[in-house]
Short mmCIF file of C-alpha atoms in Angstrom, two decimals:
data_model
loop_
_atom_site.label_atom_id
_atom_site.label_comp_id
_atom_site.label_asym_id
_atom_site.label_seq_id
_atom_site.Cartn_x
_atom_site.Cartn_y
_atom_site.Cartn_z
CA UNK A 1 -3.77 1.62 24.46
CA UNK A 2 -6.97 2.69 23.76
CA UNK A 3 -9.78 0.07 23.31
CA UNK A 4 -10.92 0.01 19.27
CA UNK A 5 -13.30 -0.50 17.42
CA UNK A 6 -13.08 -3.66 14.61
CA UNK A 7 -10.99 -2.77 11.74
CA UNK A 8 -12.98 -2.38 8.63
CA UNK A 9 -12.20 -3.64 5.92
CA UNK A 10 -12.30 -3.12 1.85
CA UNK A 11 -11.24 -5.49 -0.44
CA UNK A 12 -11.72 -3.57 -3.70
CA UNK A 13 -10.79 -5.97 -6.09
CA UNK A 14 -8.62 -4.28 -8.99
CA UNK A 15 -9.65 -0.26 -9.06
CA UNK A 16 -7.95 2.73 -10.64
CA UNK A 17 -4.87 4.29 -8.50
CA UNK A 18 -7.12 7.58 -8.89
CA UNK A 19 -10.56 6.23 -7.37
CA UNK A 20 -8.88 4.34 -5.02
CA UNK A 21 -6.88 7.42 -3.93
CA UNK A 22 -10.26 9.23 -3.45
CA UNK A 23 -11.90 6.92 -1.60
CA UNK A 24 -9.05 6.97 1.13
CA UNK A 25 -9.53 10.77 1.23
CA UNK A 26 -12.93 10.57 1.87
CA UNK A 27 -12.55 8.18 4.80
CA UNK A 28 -10.13 10.61 6.17
CA UNK A 29 -12.44 13.49 5.61
CA UNK A 30 -15.26 11.08 7.60
CA UNK A 31 -12.79 10.59 10.53
CA UNK A 32 -11.41 13.87 11.17
CA UNK A 33 -15.34 14.36 11.42
CA UNK A 34 -15.05 11.43 13.96
CA UNK A 35 -17.64 9.66 12.22
CA UNK A 36 -15.73 6.26 10.49
CA UNK A 37 -13.83 3.90 12.49
CA UNK A 38 -9.90 2.67 11.45
CA UNK A 39 -10.24 1.44 7.73
CA UNK A 40 -7.74 -1.11 6.13
CA UNK A 41 -8.45 -0.81 1.95
CA UNK A 42 -6.71 -3.68 -0.13
CA UNK A 43 -6.44 -3.95 -3.83
CA UNK A 44 -4.99 -4.07 -6.81
CA UNK A 45 -4.06 -1.37 -9.48
CA UNK A 46 -4.02 -0.80 -13.40
CA UNK A 47 -0.09 -0.15 -14.05
CA UNK A 48 1.05 3.05 -12.84
CA UNK A 49 4.11 4.66 -11.80
CA UNK A 50 3.54 6.73 -8.62
CA UNK A 51 5.95 9.47 -7.62
CA UNK A 52 6.07 10.53 -3.95
CA UNK A 53 6.80 14.25 -2.55
CA UNK A 54 10.78 13.44 -2.64
CA UNK A 55 10.56 11.73 -5.94
CA UNK A 56 11.45 12.77 -9.32
CA UNK A 57 11.19 11.90 -12.94
CA UNK A 58 14.83 11.55 -13.36
CA UNK A 59 14.04 7.89 -11.71
CA UNK A 60 12.50 6.93 -15.29
CA UNK A 61 15.04 5.15 -17.11
CA UNK A 62 12.57 4.70 -20.45
CA UNK A 63 11.53 7.54 -22.45
CA UNK A 64 8.32 8.67 -22.84
CA UNK A 65 7.89 6.81 -25.99
CA UNK A 66 8.19 3.90 -24.31
CA UNK A 67 5.81 4.79 -21.52
CA UNK A 68 3.11 5.60 -24.03
CA UNK A 69 3.53 2.58 -25.95
CA UNK A 70 3.46 0.67 -22.83
CA UNK A 71 0.00 2.70 -21.95
CA UNK A 72 1.84 3.56 -18.91
CA UNK A 73 0.65 6.83 -16.63
CA UNK A 74 3.10 8.63 -14.00
CA UNK A 75 1.16 10.12 -11.60
CA UNK A 76 2.50 12.57 -8.78
CA UNK A 77 1.01 11.72 -5.31
CA UNK A 78 1.24 13.37 -1.92
CA UNK A 79 2.77 10.70 -0.34
CA UNK A 80 6.38 10.04 1.02
CA UNK A 81 9.22 8.05 -1.38
CA UNK A 82 10.29 8.35 -4.20
CA UNK A 83 8.68 6.66 -7.59
CA UNK A 84 7.31 2.98 -7.68
CA UNK A 85 5.10 0.76 -9.71
CA UNK A 86 1.86 -0.65 -9.20
CA UNK A 87 0.34 -3.06 -11.42
CA UNK A 88 -2.10 -6.60 -11.10
CA UNK A 89 -0.40 -8.94 -8.96
CA UNK A 90 0.66 -6.88 -6.68
CA UNK A 91 -1.40 -6.10 -3.78
CA UNK A 92 -1.40 -2.70 -2.26
CA UNK A 93 -2.66 -2.00 1.53
CA UNK A 94 -3.99 1.71 2.50
CA UNK A 95 -4.76 1.81 5.98
CA UNK A 96 -6.71 4.90 6.84
CA UNK A 97 -5.92 5.02 10.86
CA UNK A 98 -6.44 7.87 13.36
CA UNK A 99 -2.41 7.29 15.11
CA UNK A 100 -4.34 8.74 18.39
CA UNK A 101 -6.09 5.61 18.75
CA UNK A 102 -2.76 3.76 18.46
CA UNK A 103 0.85 5.60 19.10
CA UNK A 104 1.39 9.51 18.01
CA UNK A 105 4.37 8.04 16.29
CA UNK A 106 5.13 8.07 12.43
CA UNK A 107 8.12 6.32 12.78
CA UNK A 108 6.79 4.13 14.90
CA UNK A 109 3.61 3.15 12.45
CA UNK A 110 6.10 2.72 9.62
CA UNK A 111 8.07 0.09 11.89
CA UNK A 112 5.02 -1.67 12.37
CA UNK A 113 3.78 -1.37 8.34
CA UNK A 114 7.51 -3.07 7.51
CA UNK A 115 6.27 -5.57 10.79
CA UNK A 116 3.38 -6.79 9.45
CA UNK A 117 5.06 -7.61 5.73
CA UNK A 118 7.65 -9.04 7.63
CA UNK A 119 5.42 -11.52 8.70
CA UNK A 120 3.50 -12.10 5.88
CA UNK A 121 6.22 -12.77 3.86
CA UNK A 122 7.72 -14.86 6.53
CA UNK A 123 4.24 -16.97 6.94
CA UNK A 124 4.30 -17.60 2.94
CA UNK A 125 7.77 -19.12 3.59
CA UNK A 126 10.81 -16.74 2.59
CA UNK A 127 12.65 -14.79 5.13
CA UNK A 128 11.99 -11.09 5.03
CA UNK A 129 13.88 -8.29 6.91
CA UNK A 130 14.03 -4.77 7.47
CA UNK A 131 16.99 -2.64 5.60
CA UNK A 132 19.05 -0.12 7.99
CA UNK A 133 19.36 2.20 5.50
CA UNK A 134 16.27 2.38 3.43
CA UNK A 135 12.39 1.70 4.55
CA UNK A 136 10.45 -1.29 2.83
CA UNK A 137 10.70 -5.27 3.42
CA UNK A 138 13.63 -6.86 1.72
CA UNK A 139 14.79 -10.74 1.11
CA UNK A 140 17.75 -12.45 -0.04
CA UNK A 141 16.43 -12.20 -3.83
CA UNK A 142 15.73 -8.49 -3.20
CA UNK A 143 12.76 -5.87 -2.20
CA UNK A 144 9.83 -7.33 -2.03
CA UNK A 145 7.82 -4.20 0.05
CA UNK A 146 7.27 -0.72 -0.77
CA UNK A 147 6.03 2.03 1.72
CA UNK A 148 4.88 5.79 1.33
CA UNK A 149 2.32 7.33 3.39
CA UNK A 150 0.34 10.27 3.86
CA UNK A 151 -0.78 12.48 7.40
CA UNK A 152 -3.26 14.39 8.01
CA UNK A 153 -4.18 15.51 11.53
CA UNK A 154 -2.70 12.47 12.67
CA UNK A 155 -4.72 10.07 9.71
CA UNK A 156 -2.75 7.85 7.91
CA UNK A 157 -3.51 7.21 3.86
CA UNK A 158 -1.24 5.64 1.38
CA UNK A 159 0.40 2.81 2.95
CA UNK A 160 2.16 -0.37 1.71
CA UNK A 161 2.67 -2.84 -1.64
CA UNK A 162 3.44 -6.17 -1.63
CA UNK A 163 4.58 -8.11 -4.66
CA UNK A 164 2.81 -11.27 -5.31
CA UNK A 165 2.37 -12.34 -9.29
CA UNK A 166 3.45 -8.92 -10.34
CA UNK A 167 5.15 -8.43 -13.76
CA UNK A 168 8.72 -7.17 -12.24
CA UNK A 169 10.02 -6.13 -15.80
CA UNK A 170 8.60 -2.72 -15.07
CA UNK A 171 10.73 -2.42 -12.32
CA UNK A 172 13.58 -2.17 -14.42
CA UNK A 173 11.99 0.92 -16.55
CA UNK A 174 12.69 2.86 -13.16
CA UNK A 175 15.13 3.55 -10.27
CA UNK A 176 12.65 1.40 -7.59
CA UNK A 177 12.41 4.19 -4.73
CA UNK A 178 15.23 6.20 -6.25
CA UNK A 179 17.19 3.66 -5.24
CA UNK A 180 20.41 2.78 -8.08
CA UNK A 181 20.57 -0.92 -9.03
CA UNK A 182 18.09 -2.27 -6.42
CA UNK A 183 16.59 -5.67 -7.20
CA UNK A 184 13.38 -6.03 -7.30
CA UNK A 185 11.62 -9.77 -6.61
CA UNK A 186 8.08 -11.21 -5.92
CA UNK A 187 6.53 -13.81 -3.65
CA UNK A 188 6.06 -15.90 -7.07
CA UNK A 189 9.15 -15.15 -8.12
CA UNK A 190 11.03 -16.35 -4.84
CA UNK A 191 8.60 -19.77 -4.66
CA UNK A 192 8.00 -20.57 -8.26
CA UNK A 193 4.54 -20.58 -8.27
CA UNK A 194 1.53 -18.01 -8.43
CA UNK A 195 0.58 -17.04 -5.20
CA UNK A 196 -3.42 -17.08 -4.58
CA UNK A 197 -4.18 -13.05 -3.52
CA UNK A 198 -7.46 -13.82 -1.59
CA UNK A 199 -5.70 -15.89 1.03
CA UNK A 200 -2.92 -13.26 0.93
CA UNK A 201 -5.19 -10.79 1.58
CA UNK A 202 -6.44 -12.80 4.32
CA UNK A 203 -3.26 -13.24 6.06
CA UNK A 204 -2.53 -9.29 5.17
CA UNK A 205 -5.94 -8.45 7.27
CA UNK A 206 -4.79 -11.36 10.34
CA UNK A 207 -1.35 -9.83 10.11
CA UNK A 208 -2.37 -6.03 10.52
CA UNK A 209 -4.67 -7.02 13.48
CA UNK A 210 -1.89 -8.84 15.61
CA UNK A 211 0.41 -5.86 14.81
CA UNK A 212 -2.09 -3.05 15.46
CA UNK A 213 -3.72 -4.87 18.32
CA UNK A 214 -7.26 -5.13 16.57
CA UNK A 215 -9.77 -8.13 18.56
CA UNK A 216 -11.88 -8.19 15.45
CA UNK A 217 -12.41 -7.13 11.52
CA UNK A 218 -15.38 -6.89 9.51
CA UNK A 219 -15.82 -6.16 5.76
CA UNK A 220 -17.51 -3.23 4.54
CA UNK A 221 -19.32 -4.40 1.29
CA UNK A 222 -21.32 -1.28 1.11
CA UNK A 223 -19.04 1.44 1.40
CA UNK A 224 -18.39 2.06 -2.13
CA UNK A 225 -21.94 2.92 -2.52
CA UNK A 226 -21.95 5.15 0.77
CA UNK A 227 -19.24 6.74 -0.13
CA UNK A 228 -20.33 7.46 -3.59
CA UNK A 229 -23.27 8.88 -2.44
CA UNK A 230 -21.57 11.41 0.25
CA UNK A 231 -18.71 12.51 -2.13
CA UNK A 232 -20.10 12.46 -5.91
CA UNK A 233 -17.55 9.81 -5.90
CA UNK A 234 -16.82 9.17 -9.94
CA UNK A 235 -14.22 6.63 -11.99
CA UNK A 236 -10.94 8.61 -12.99
#
């Protein structure tokens, strides 16, 4: 294991999906030039369905008129996996990591992403586990964490999402991850109480540091201004 800089953390609050993807790709470009440490972006997105490289709109179970009525966008993106839903109350975690500083093994990276969420959910109370057939994180009540990554020159982007207080009704509009009849749950649904998102984010950061062997982390309060100035970053 190489000695690494502290993990740089951006808490983006609630941010449109397209803006967050642009932020990831700007960090990725900087990392390719050797000018950025490993970043972890934590965010909630406004309601949106995203479809990965192996996905299809056939896994949308409602017609277009209902999508428009609910102001739901469908976006094809360059991550692995099929269709998923993002919305307020779900913490989405984007590690922009150089795997040459960890291990040049994509399967190991995905395993470690699962390990982070297994530990996070377990620390909140419910037992979480991997599924031998499918990626992601599961509980006895259903799937609670979703993974879909991108990779460029051994640098990762996209990532993993964890259902905390999210409105689960939107998952009934799709076949999540393209899996038929998959139950989906959340921490709030299992525990019967709303989750403090700020505390949950702190727990996620700490578990990332444990699993990926970062000794320290620090917040980047001015990251957005710096990236905006560098890339002409605009809302999408």
